[in-house]
Amino acid sequence: MPLERTNLVDHARGTAGRTTAAPGTGGTGAASPAPAPVPVRLPDHIGADPPTLLTAHGCWYPSADPTGEHVAFICDRAGVPQLWSGPARGSEAHVLDGDPDPVTEVSWSPDGRWIAYTSAPGGGEHTRVLVVRPDGTGRQVLAGAEPGSSAHLGCWTRDATALAVTVAQPSVSGAEHTGAGHLPSDVDGAPADGARGPGAAWSERDGTATLLGGGSAHRPALSHDRAVSVHVAAGPVPALGQVRGGGLAAYLVDPDGAHAPVLLYGEQGAASLRVCDTSPDGRFALVRRGPRGRREALVLDTGSGRTTFALHVADGDPWIGRFSADARTVWLRSDTDREFAALLRVRLDDQGAARSLTVAAERQEAALDLLSVPDHGRWALLAWNVHGATELESTGLPLTDDDAAADADGDVGPRHRPVLPHEVVTRIAPLERGGLFAALAGSRRRPGIWELDQGLVPARAGWSASDEDAVPPGRPPVRPVPLRCRARDGLMLGGWYYRAPGQDPGRPAPCVIHLHGGPEEQERPVFSPLYHELLGRGLDVFAPDVRGSSGWGRSFVDADLGAGRFAAIDDVADCAAHVVSLGYADPVRLGVMGRSYGGYLTMASLVWHPDLFRAGVAVCGMSDFATFFAGTEPWIAQSATAKYGHPEHDRDLLRALSPMSRIDQLRAPVLAVHGEHDTNVPPTESEQFIRAARGRGVPARQLTLRDEGHEFLRADNRRLYRRAAADWLERHLGSNALPGRQAT
């Protein structure tokens, strides 16, 4: 029987106009949350598909309608990620939003009437949440239309009468971002003094993590083999030191406009906030909050706003779990008390408090990357990260709490594991009737979407590029080989080595060490146009996971905290030394490059190991932690504090870790690349590093990409970036390219 409209709205309406207390404030109404969103109607997109369609394109982030006969997804066939829709087993797909703003997430409503999605105007970090009818009509901005605001997609209520959205408080009320932005031409690039602001030291974290500071969060005991009784105190969650102003608030928004937005939860100085699920009866909401490394799952009573349960959950995919059909169980992807994330079963009482906590599914040396459960809750789809590749499985779940109680050992099953055509699953969209749609990526193709039937046999969607069309002609994709190497302090590191085609196996080649972002991201065997641009120039690529990366356990992720970041910088040098010792890389033709945190590591490696690298390309990297904290978005600063250090309490450490503090050691030519609308890491971070380098006579240039933010999402800009980076590295490292080989 369908859920009545009044259920969740009426339960949550008691919170309307009331601010949930910021953690640690000890009361309500202490500060105003981010303002309620005001929906804005937009012109319908009814017209032809974009005139320029790329053959080598990617499709990702599928979301199916309730029948499973149609799929909404993100596709860059027109040169920018846009919202598309197509039949599950047909070949014709059409764009639903022809605006040039990149789309990042998609969610089809449970009743099939709306498709919700997130877009980034101008390619920047200020996103907005929109909805559109499946035929392209009724398009409107539900949240994020206000100047300077930002909004993020949450879940649909089970009856599809409301969509949860998270709204960020503008940095300055009613104004655009006021961070560092760009340096005027007459400003010196010297590092600024440390940022000032209120805040507290880091809190202690469970498991094997090592953190600075003190205090501990109350949490339940975890049973690996049987159900146990637990007690979780309701009320405010542990305090997180506020770095700067701003706040996040989660609202329920009715896309039909019959009800005003309803506040579910608000938090001042928040680092992240997402509503992941609501119970079928509307009484409870599952919320993910907290900074990196300290994410929490909260169960909220939607009527009172009270927190009934809280538990540490893993970083990575924000969709952390779901309620069972009877709302007596929460299924969570969590690494509490363990190295690798597993599937946990939390049994709830009538008030939403935890009665027991058990491990339902786990893998040795492998983390649960993705968890997806259809509304009926009869099974779960699990994607396990096995040293960078994905193993996908479907497993049965108990329908009710009584079924779970009858299962003495707390396990789930039976399990079915399909054979996948490519290495990595990036998104799972389950179907109520059985089967799923999966976004797959691999070392030999761009992302594509496959349907797996009830027997979990995969078949590529007809509108998703075929494998032979997924890469440019004349450039055979290179399958990388895994490498392990030991850091100077004994820690084992991993990564993937790409050998340029036609390279003489007995001759060391020029090699680029490429560093991913995060730092909690992981290097995975997926097709990288950038790597193949470099390989086409005769440059090998080694892409390692230095300490701080995910995929190797929580201890590895936490190994770069505090002063451990100095060791992460040394990891880069140790990885370079390893491929030289294997005879792969030429020791006098080594380059280093990376994006985001990888851009920071690139700058740091160039000034800490100035005689090792001949050239560098730093993309959207932080050059000085003081100016970064002063210029980034408030919620990003809050999250970054938990990872890097507090801008005031750890001021000396952050100054010592900043590449600008050692700019006098820079020797190698450096190219910086940045998006003009990046408010995650403002362009100032690149500009001050390049200006200081040139002031010391080091060859240095900056490429600023128009209409891009922290991610480069437009095909023409991505092509410009790849070619500029490859030109720079080829110029300074030389090339072992075969005669006549051309980059694309």
XYZ file of C-alpha atoms in Angstrom:
744
model
C 0.000 0.000 0.000
C 1.501 3.382 -0.961
C 2.720 5.593 1.844
C 0.359 8.485 2.448
C 1.762 11.937 1.697
C 1.256 13.074 5.259
C 3.460 10.415 6.872
C 6.974 11.772 6.535
C 5.999 15.390 6.059
C 3.853 15.376 9.181
C 6.538 13.601 11.206
C 9.137 16.144 10.087
C 6.887 19.195 10.100
C 7.376 19.518 13.835
C 10.952 20.608 13.075
C 9.947 23.330 10.629
C 11.192 26.706 11.827
C 13.340 25.026 14.503
C 17.080 24.667 14.183
C 18.632 21.408 15.236
C 21.466 22.306 17.569
C 24.973 22.372 16.232
C 26.783 19.449 17.854
C 28.049 20.402 21.255
C 25.973 23.563 21.618
C 23.670 21.920 24.133
C 20.408 23.389 22.895
C 18.239 24.325 19.948
C 17.889 27.590 18.152
C 21.488 28.598 18.916
C 22.078 29.667 15.329
C 20.055 29.878 12.145
C 20.532 27.053 9.649
C 21.087 27.540 5.956
C 17.881 29.128 4.620
C 15.113 27.013 3.125
C 15.432 26.626 -0.646
C 13.119 28.530 -2.965
C 12.250 26.509 -6.110
C 12.729 28.356 -9.402
C 10.979 27.269 -12.604
C 13.172 27.058 -15.727
C 12.261 26.855 -19.413
C 11.536 23.328 -20.571
C 14.154 21.660 -22.714
C 12.163 20.532 -25.738
C 14.237 20.385 -28.873
C 16.878 18.508 -30.780
C 19.833 16.825 -29.170
C 23.137 18.738 -29.258
C 24.540 18.962 -32.809
C 28.026 17.711 -31.886
C 28.061 14.168 -30.514
C 31.355 12.498 -29.678
C 31.868 8.885 -30.737
C 34.366 8.265 -27.942
C 32.200 9.221 -25.000
C 31.365 8.046 -21.518
C 28.086 7.219 -19.748
C 27.824 6.872 -15.982
C 25.651 7.297 -12.873
C 22.558 5.293 -14.008
C 19.190 5.595 -12.256
C 16.247 3.531 -13.510
C 12.535 4.293 -13.458
C 10.306 2.020 -11.291
C 9.610 -0.339 -14.202
C 13.257 -0.754 -15.094
C 12.412 0.012 -18.718
C 14.092 3.431 -18.889
C 17.334 4.785 -17.481
C 18.473 8.310 -16.692
C 22.228 8.799 -16.702
C 25.080 11.255 -17.184
C 26.746 11.356 -20.598
C 29.396 13.572 -22.199
C 28.467 12.873 -25.836
C 28.047 16.627 -26.363
C 31.389 17.481 -24.760
C 30.109 18.176 -21.237
C 28.442 15.831 -18.698
C 24.686 16.309 -19.168
C 21.471 14.566 -18.133
C 20.315 11.977 -20.670
C 17.631 9.289 -20.761
C 17.134 6.203 -22.857
C 15.305 2.847 -23.028
C 16.908 -0.004 -21.142
C 17.145 -2.192 -24.224
C 17.066 0.342 -27.043
C 19.765 2.364 -28.753
C 18.234 5.852 -28.863
C 18.961 8.237 -25.995
C 18.096 11.915 -25.653
C 19.353 14.820 -23.581
C 16.910 16.078 -20.919
C 18.787 19.231 -19.924
C 20.677 20.937 -22.713
C 22.266 23.604 -20.517
C 26.087 23.656 -20.547
C 26.309 23.230 -16.766
C 27.945 19.881 -15.891
C 25.695 17.308 -14.177
C 27.155 15.267 -11.293
C 24.372 13.070 -9.783
C 21.038 11.595 -10.917
C 18.069 10.058 -9.064
C 14.750 8.892 -10.593
C 11.809 9.221 -8.195
C 10.207 5.990 -6.889
C 6.909 6.822 -8.610
C 8.598 7.618 -11.923
C 7.238 11.172 -12.213
C 10.451 13.131 -11.643
C 14.179 12.867 -12.291
C 16.316 14.770 -9.779
C 19.890 15.759 -10.548
C 22.733 18.001 -9.417
C 24.475 20.471 -11.720
C 27.425 22.830 -11.315
C 26.831 26.245 -12.948
C 30.007 27.411 -14.625
C 31.687 24.155 -13.668
C 32.406 25.465 -10.165
C 31.895 24.091 -6.677
C 28.549 25.822 -6.047
C 26.064 23.188 -7.158
C 22.285 23.180 -7.379
C 19.584 20.493 -7.304
C 17.032 20.344 -10.119
C 14.112 18.146 -11.152
C 12.635 17.489 -14.578
C 9.842 15.312 -15.941
C 10.953 12.264 -17.944
C 9.712 13.993 -21.118
C 11.889 17.065 -20.466
C 9.110 19.328 -19.146
C 8.605 20.875 -15.704
C 12.286 21.672 -15.197
C 12.952 23.634 -12.003
C 15.740 24.359 -9.539
C 14.662 22.973 -6.170
C 17.661 24.264 -4.203
C 20.817 26.252 -4.819
C 19.323 28.979 -6.994
C 20.140 31.739 -4.489
C 23.351 33.707 -5.194
C 26.323 32.279 -3.315
C 24.443 29.207 -2.095
C 25.083 25.563 -2.875
C 22.875 22.488 -2.692
C 23.421 18.738 -2.821
C 21.160 15.848 -3.707
C 19.684 13.617 -1.019
C 17.258 10.695 -1.209
C 13.621 10.617 -2.267
C 11.077 9.720 0.383
C 9.704 6.227 -0.205
C 6.358 7.632 -1.440
C 8.161 10.107 -3.756
C 6.287 13.125 -2.353
C 9.478 14.882 -1.271
C 13.153 15.026 -2.120
C 15.785 15.573 0.564
C 18.330 18.257 -0.303
C 21.249 19.736 1.609
C 21.681 23.504 1.417
C 24.914 25.296 2.290
C 24.909 28.683 3.963
C 26.547 31.236 1.646
C 30.015 32.372 2.716
C 28.602 35.893 2.988
C 24.815 36.153 3.089
C 23.458 36.953 -0.345
C 26.918 37.321 -1.882
C 29.137 35.264 -4.093
C 32.152 33.399 -2.724
C 34.570 35.805 -1.077
C 37.655 33.613 -0.736
C 41.093 34.348 -2.105
C 40.055 33.829 -5.748
C 42.783 35.212 -8.023
C 45.780 37.315 -7.105
C 45.840 40.817 -8.593
C 48.830 41.344 -10.840
C 50.514 43.655 -8.323
C 50.322 41.327 -5.309
C 53.407 39.527 -4.074
C 53.086 35.737 -3.991
C 54.603 35.263 -0.563
C 52.646 33.019 1.841
C 50.156 34.730 4.115
C 50.126 34.486 7.866
C 48.166 31.677 9.450
C 44.397 31.867 9.336
C 42.711 32.915 12.553
C 39.472 31.516 13.846
C 37.729 29.629 16.610
C 37.973 25.882 16.851
C 38.908 22.829 18.842
C 41.535 20.148 18.443
C 40.715 16.944 16.604
C 38.626 14.381 18.406
C 39.777 10.842 18.980
C 38.570 8.283 16.456
C 37.778 4.611 16.903
C 39.729 1.727 15.369
C 43.423 1.801 14.560
C 43.590 5.472 13.601
C 46.108 7.763 15.262
C 45.002 11.363 15.693
C 46.139 14.444 17.526
C 44.048 15.825 20.377
C 41.813 14.161 22.911
C 38.294 13.197 23.819
C 36.317 10.232 22.524
C 32.929 9.657 20.978
C 30.513 7.234 22.568
C 29.716 4.352 20.221
C 28.235 0.849 20.401
C 30.199 -2.361 20.681
C 30.466 -4.413 17.511
C 29.898 -8.152 17.329
C 31.505 -10.076 14.476
C 29.658 -13.312 15.098
C 26.536 -12.744 17.151
C 24.001 -10.108 18.126
C 24.803 -8.086 21.247
C 22.883 -5.504 23.222
C 24.099 -1.956 22.788
C 23.161 1.399 24.196
C 23.562 4.647 22.314
C 22.822 7.918 23.999
C 20.349 10.065 22.114
C 20.823 13.769 21.593
C 23.654 15.894 20.169
C 26.567 14.153 18.489
C 30.183 14.896 19.507
C 31.528 18.352 18.840
C 33.596 19.155 15.787
C 35.743 22.239 16.035
C 34.362 25.000 13.824
C 36.938 26.526 11.523
C 34.923 29.211 9.781
C 31.350 30.360 9.536
C 28.625 28.815 7.413
C 26.347 25.877 7.956
C 24.540 23.004 6.275
C 20.866 22.139 6.542
C 18.834 19.242 5.158
C 15.308 19.955 3.940
C 12.449 17.938 2.477
C 11.268 19.681 -0.681
C 8.036 18.879 -2.525
C 8.716 19.166 -6.296
C 4.977 19.608 -6.935
C 4.936 22.688 -4.709
C 2.020 21.536 -2.552
C 4.032 21.837 0.684
C 6.675 24.300 1.853
C 10.186 22.909 2.505
C 10.536 21.176 5.870
C 13.757 21.331 7.891
C 15.079 17.904 8.917
C 18.486 18.758 10.353
C 20.773 21.786 10.548
C 24.356 22.154 11.711
C 26.607 25.187 11.982
C 30.216 24.732 10.874
C 29.350 21.400 9.263
C 31.769 19.561 6.988
C 29.225 17.374 5.169
C 25.574 16.435 5.412
C 23.443 14.101 3.290
C 20.085 12.410 3.859
C 20.653 8.875 2.577
C 17.275 7.265 3.292
C 13.953 7.662 5.077
C 12.082 4.774 6.643
C 8.968 3.537 4.795
C 6.726 4.763 7.620
C 8.372 8.197 7.603
C 9.378 8.102 11.269
C 13.137 8.024 10.791
C 15.810 9.452 8.508
C 19.327 8.117 7.905
C 21.854 10.960 7.686
C 25.563 10.968 6.892
C 27.552 13.818 8.433
C 31.060 14.793 9.534
C 34.476 15.536 8.059
C 36.746 13.153 6.211
C 37.950 10.293 8.367
C 35.206 10.997 10.938
C 32.007 10.387 9.006
C 28.986 9.347 11.042
C 25.653 7.722 10.344
C 22.800 9.249 12.333
C 19.299 7.892 12.724
C 16.973 10.850 13.307
C 13.452 10.845 14.668
C 11.812 13.060 12.045
C 9.102 14.220 14.427
C 11.331 15.467 17.245
C 14.631 15.930 15.403
C 16.272 13.771 18.083
C 19.306 11.630 17.235
C 18.468 8.064 18.284
C 21.614 6.331 17.018
C 25.081 7.294 15.766
C 27.937 5.209 14.368
C 31.193 5.820 12.528
C 30.948 4.970 8.825
C 33.469 4.703 6.052
C 34.630 7.472 3.744
C 34.058 7.103 0.042
C 30.615 6.795 -1.528
C 28.175 9.023 0.415
C 25.212 6.613 0.066
C 26.074 4.706 3.221
C 22.977 2.567 3.837
C 19.209 1.964 3.935
C 16.380 1.010 6.242
C 14.696 -2.382 6.001
C 11.075 -2.623 4.878
C 9.852 -2.751 8.498
C 12.219 0.040 9.670
C 13.587 -2.259 12.363
C 16.995 -2.670 10.698
C 19.539 -0.305 9.168
C 22.044 -1.757 6.722
C 25.291 0.253 6.782
C 28.594 0.332 4.933
C 31.004 0.968 7.813
C 34.606 0.377 8.886
C 33.980 0.958 12.587
C 36.411 -1.125 14.689
C 37.962 -2.617 11.559
C 40.473 -1.976 8.789
C 38.128 -2.510 5.833
C 34.513 -1.425 5.379
C 31.926 -4.204 5.717
C 28.150 -4.595 5.621
C 26.737 -4.053 9.127
C 23.255 -4.853 10.414
C 21.917 -2.494 13.085
C 18.694 -3.678 14.732
C 16.525 -0.852 16.051
C 13.855 -0.699 18.732
C 10.577 1.196 18.437
C 12.284 4.480 19.323
C 15.048 4.066 16.727
C 17.785 3.164 19.230
C 20.138 0.284 18.462
C 19.403 -3.084 20.086
C 22.296 -4.937 18.439
C 25.045 -4.474 15.890
C 26.475 -7.332 13.816
C 28.704 -7.862 10.796
C 26.503 -9.214 8.009
C 29.120 -9.506 5.222
C 32.854 -8.861 5.104
C 35.977 -9.660 3.085
C 39.540 -10.136 4.182
C 41.797 -7.363 2.811
C 38.915 -5.924 0.760
C 36.596 -2.994 1.476
C 32.916 -2.635 0.694
C 32.917 0.210 -1.841
C 29.246 0.449 -2.793
C 26.043 -0.670 -1.090
C 22.676 -0.561 -2.849
C 19.356 -1.944 -1.577
C 16.024 -1.731 -3.468
C 12.975 -0.412 -1.628
C 11.560 -3.865 -0.877
C 14.810 -4.770 0.922
C 14.889 -8.447 -0.107
C 18.480 -8.283 -1.294
C 21.535 -6.041 -1.357
C 24.063 -5.352 -4.088
C 27.626 -5.179 -2.803
C 30.693 -3.926 -4.681
C 33.969 -4.996 -3.065
C 37.261 -3.226 -3.725
C 39.904 -5.920 -4.228
C 43.237 -4.110 -4.663
C 41.597 -1.546 -6.944
C 39.370 -3.851 -9.010
C 35.693 -4.563 -8.218
C 34.011 -7.824 -7.307
C 30.228 -7.449 -7.453
C 27.769 -9.661 -5.613
C 24.056 -9.898 -4.851
C 23.082 -11.225 -1.435
C 19.735 -11.990 0.178
C 18.564 -9.992 3.191
C 15.973 -10.880 5.860
C 12.682 -9.108 5.158
C 11.744 -8.372 8.765
C 13.317 -8.193 12.191
C 11.775 -11.566 12.988
C 13.551 -13.104 9.993
C 16.819 -11.579 11.158
C 16.335 -12.913 14.691
C 15.882 -16.406 13.279
C 19.306 -16.144 11.662
C 21.503 -17.284 14.549
C 24.920 -16.366 13.156
C 23.936 -12.949 11.797
C 25.059 -13.750 8.233
C 23.214 -13.021 4.984
C 22.847 -14.994 1.785
C 22.724 -16.720 -0.617
C 25.230 -14.807 -2.744
C 25.659 -14.526 -6.502
C 28.735 -13.061 -8.172
C 28.682 -12.066 -11.847
C 31.668 -11.989 -14.181
C 32.143 -8.341 -15.214
C 33.442 -7.200 -18.619
C 35.536 -4.405 -17.074
C 37.516 -3.887 -13.900
C 35.713 -1.239 -11.825
C 32.068 -0.595 -10.855
C 31.406 3.065 -10.086
C 27.613 3.050 -9.515
C 24.840 0.496 -8.962
C 21.150 1.055 -9.745
C 19.047 -1.886 -8.481
C 15.725 -2.859 -10.038
C 12.710 -3.818 -7.943
C 11.992 -6.797 -10.198
C 15.552 -8.068 -9.904
C 18.752 -7.284 -11.712
C 20.492 -3.929 -11.923
C 22.192 -1.319 -14.037
C 25.888 -0.803 -13.338
C 28.309 1.879 -14.466
C 31.545 0.130 -15.380
C 34.966 1.548 -16.128
C 38.094 -0.271 -17.163
C 41.654 0.170 -18.333
C 40.564 -0.233 -21.971
C 37.425 1.877 -22.232
C 35.695 5.008 -20.994
C 32.831 4.568 -18.498
C 29.787 2.748 -19.834
C 26.506 1.339 -18.511
C 25.566 -2.349 -18.501
C 22.329 -4.053 -17.552
C 22.641 -7.206 -15.468
C 19.521 -9.363 -15.645
C 18.119 -11.411 -12.783
C 20.797 -14.005 -13.459
C 23.400 -11.196 -13.266
C 24.503 -11.697 -16.880
C 25.835 -8.323 -18.160
C 24.810 -6.716 -21.466
C 25.937 -3.269 -22.606
C 23.191 -0.657 -23.000
C 22.668 0.154 -26.668
C 23.277 3.897 -26.216
C 26.515 3.345 -24.264
C 29.622 3.502 -26.478
C 30.938 0.137 -27.629
C 34.380 -0.883 -26.449
C 35.952 -0.251 -29.846
C 34.412 3.257 -29.973
C 35.256 4.174 -26.385
C 38.847 5.215 -27.160
C 40.287 7.372 -29.965
C 41.281 5.498 -33.147
C 44.937 4.678 -33.601
C 45.651 4.711 -29.884
C 45.392 1.185 -28.466
C 44.683 1.388 -24.730
C 47.404 0.189 -22.398
C 46.597 -2.278 -19.645
C 48.638 -1.344 -16.539
C 50.475 -3.805 -14.329
C 50.234 -3.638 -10.517
C 53.383 -2.758 -8.600
C 54.183 -2.900 -4.887
C 57.127 -1.106 -3.323
C 58.331 -0.493 0.211
C 58.720 3.013 1.621
C 61.861 3.962 3.525
C 60.081 3.408 6.865
C 58.922 -0.062 5.809
C 55.319 0.718 4.844
C 54.211 -1.204 1.739
C 52.845 0.974 -1.086
C 50.903 -0.014 -4.202
C 50.238 1.386 -7.643
C 49.913 0.760 -11.387
C 52.619 1.063 -14.041
C 51.824 1.986 -17.645
C 54.489 1.203 -20.235
C 54.420 3.318 -23.395
C 53.638 1.220 -26.508
C 56.714 0.066 -28.392
C 59.058 0.906 -25.552
C 62.300 -1.065 -25.625
C 61.901 -3.411 -22.612
C 65.589 -3.222 -21.828
C 65.882 0.545 -22.038
C 64.881 2.863 -19.175
C 62.301 5.390 -20.331
C 61.287 8.874 -19.268
C 58.646 8.379 -16.599
C 55.975 10.547 -14.979
C 54.908 9.834 -11.393
C 51.206 10.714 -11.314
C 49.561 11.376 -7.922
C 45.819 11.147 -7.359
C 43.739 13.509 -5.226
C 41.971 13.107 -1.953
C 44.342 12.141 -0.422
C 41.833 9.349 0.306
C 41.237 8.513 -3.342
C 42.745 5.362 -4.814
C 44.511 4.667 -8.085
C 42.335 2.168 -9.958
C 42.738 0.441 -13.349
C 40.391 2.678 -15.348
C 40.929 4.304 -18.728
C 42.694 7.654 -18.389
C 42.894 9.885 -21.483
C 45.623 11.851 -19.706
C 47.785 8.768 -19.216
C 47.334 7.777 -22.842
C 48.277 11.261 -23.966
C 51.536 10.872 -22.051
C 52.059 7.314 -23.266
C 51.595 8.496 -26.845
C 54.531 10.867 -26.322
C 56.779 7.981 -25.253
C 56.478 8.766 -21.526
C 55.813 5.928 -19.075
C 53.421 6.565 -16.176
C 53.607 5.201 -12.648
C 50.470 5.980 -10.621
C 51.062 4.999 -6.965
C 48.947 4.979 -3.836
C 51.069 6.821 -1.284
C 50.069 6.704 2.378
C 46.724 8.377 2.961
C 45.117 6.582 0.000
C 42.051 4.392 0.377
C 41.764 0.743 -0.595
C 44.506 -0.519 1.710
C 42.806 -0.243 5.098
C 42.133 2.490 7.667
C 45.640 2.389 9.118
C 47.044 3.169 5.667
C 44.558 6.032 5.208
C 45.545 7.496 8.573
C 49.288 7.039 8.125
C 49.649 10.572 6.727
C 47.867 12.406 9.539
C 49.735 15.152 11.353
C 53.495 14.924 10.869
C 52.924 11.720 8.884
C 52.444 13.947 5.830
C 56.197 14.403 5.641
C 56.433 10.637 5.114
C 53.812 10.867 2.340
C 56.057 13.352 0.546
C 58.954 10.919 0.917
C 56.718 8.151 -0.473
C 56.714 9.971 -3.816
C 60.495 9.873 -3.929
C 60.542 6.224 -2.847
C 58.119 5.285 -5.633
C 60.324 7.037 -8.168
C 63.395 5.239 -6.823
C 61.577 1.900 -7.057
C 60.744 2.142 -10.769
C 64.308 3.288 -11.416
C 65.663 0.246 -9.542
C 63.467 -2.047 -11.676
C 65.056 -0.613 -14.803
C 61.768 0.844 -16.041
C 62.463 4.548 -15.530
C 65.427 6.701 -16.515
C 66.738 8.331 -13.302
C 67.604 11.592 -15.103
C 64.226 11.871 -16.862
C 61.682 11.725 -14.061
C 58.643 14.000 -13.874
C 55.903 14.392 -11.280
C 52.333 15.598 -11.629
C 48.985 15.353 -9.858
C 45.612 16.999 -9.280
C 44.069 18.449 -6.091
C 45.928 16.804 -3.193
C 48.113 15.295 -5.886
C 48.847 18.841 -7.027
C 49.922 19.682 -3.480
C 52.149 16.591 -3.392
C 53.631 17.609 -6.741
C 54.656 21.025 -5.408
C 55.879 19.455 -2.167
C 57.936 16.828 -4.009
C 59.563 19.486 -6.173
C 60.743 21.480 -3.141
C 61.528 18.559 -0.780
C 63.317 16.497 -3.446
C 64.578 19.220 -5.807
C 67.285 17.096 -7.444
C 65.061 14.101 -8.223
C 62.529 15.470 -10.700
C 63.250 17.267 -13.957
C 59.775 18.812 -14.345
C 56.391 19.030 -12.653
C 52.735 19.716 -13.465
C 50.656 20.783 -10.451
C 46.891 20.795 -11.041
C 44.518 22.567 -8.615
C 46.998 22.025 -5.791
C 47.431 23.727 -2.422
C 50.683 25.646 -2.128
C 50.134 27.125 1.349
C 47.765 25.751 3.972
C 47.170 29.161 5.549
C 45.932 30.741 2.317
C 44.036 27.564 1.420
C 42.059 27.602 4.677
C 41.415 31.331 4.294
C 40.104 30.962 0.745
C 38.226 27.669 0.515
C 34.532 27.046 1.192
C 33.603 26.878 4.916
C 32.431 23.258 4.830
C 35.537 22.222 2.889
C 37.731 23.951 5.473
C 35.907 22.115 8.249
C 36.469 18.751 6.581
C 40.081 19.542 5.691
C 40.858 20.377 9.312
C 40.267 16.767 10.297
C 42.712 15.633 7.625
C 45.509 18.203 7.539
C 45.362 19.999 10.867
C 43.716 22.999 12.451
C 44.780 26.332 10.883
C 45.388 27.850 14.338
C 46.200 24.998 16.710
C 48.459 23.240 14.189
C 49.699 26.415 12.594
C 53.431 25.641 12.834
C 52.987 22.140 11.430
C 50.898 23.391 8.510
C 53.429 26.104 7.742
C 56.220 23.513 7.704
C 54.171 21.272 5.381
C 53.381 24.076 2.921
C 55.392 24.059 -0.335
C 55.616 27.861 -0.218
C 57.708 27.567 2.938
C 60.457 25.879 0.871
C 60.031 27.684 -2.443
C 63.713 28.644 -2.384
C 64.522 24.945 -2.950
C 62.602 24.741 -6.244
C 64.801 23.834 -9.222
C 62.595 22.046 -11.768
C 60.364 23.809 -14.315
C 56.731 23.695 -13.221
C 53.410 24.129 -14.976
C 50.318 24.884 -12.873
C 46.805 24.236 -14.166
C 43.671 25.542 -12.448
C 39.965 26.031 -13.103
C 38.908 29.667 -12.913
C 35.824 28.886 -10.763
C 37.565 26.582 -8.295
C 36.428 27.512 -4.783
C 37.619 24.206 -3.310
C 41.276 25.073 -3.886
C 41.177 28.699 -5.106
C 43.363 29.641 -8.124
C 45.438 31.791 -5.772
C 47.178 28.616 -4.645
C 48.657 28.049 -8.096
C 49.220 31.716 -8.836
C 51.346 32.428 -5.767
C 53.506 29.344 -6.368
C 54.118 30.193 -10.026
C 54.816 33.841 -9.264
C 57.330 32.909 -6.563
C 59.009 30.368 -8.869
C 59.415 32.889 -11.669
C 60.705 35.439 -9.209
C 63.527 33.003 -8.451
C 64.354 32.400 -12.097
C 62.699 28.960 -12.382
C 60.752 28.369 -15.621
C 57.103 28.370 -14.585
C 53.764 28.899 -16.287
C 50.078 28.697 -15.423
C 47.158 27.530 -17.521
C 43.740 28.735 -16.312
C 40.782 26.834 -17.752
C 37.633 28.875 -18.326
C 34.262 27.693 -17.013
C 35.859 24.972 -14.902
C 36.025 24.404 -11.177
C 37.993 21.857 -9.182
C 37.110 19.144 -11.699
C 37.692 19.642 -15.431
C 34.470 18.474 -17.062
C 34.333 19.999 -20.549
C 35.815 18.002 -23.427
C 37.614 20.950 -25.029
C 39.179 22.023 -21.735
C 40.185 18.466 -20.853
C 41.850 18.125 -24.258
C 43.659 21.442 -23.792
C 44.820 20.377 -20.327
C 46.094 16.967 -21.513
C 48.036 18.431 -24.409
C 49.505 21.286 -22.374
C 50.675 18.887 -19.646
C 52.110 16.415 -22.159
C 53.847 19.216 -24.112
C 55.436 20.503 -20.914
C 56.660 17.126 -19.730
C 57.856 16.022 -23.171
C 59.771 19.278 -23.564
C 61.629 18.835 -20.280
C 61.936 15.033 -20.097
C 62.449 14.152 -23.741
C 60.575 11.329 -25.429
C 60.940 7.698 -26.408
C 57.961 7.889 -28.764
C 58.051 5.710 -31.868
C 58.538 7.648 -35.122
C 55.255 8.893 -36.491
C 53.300 8.323 -33.278
C 50.931 11.240 -32.712
C 49.085 12.249 -29.590
C 45.325 12.775 -29.805
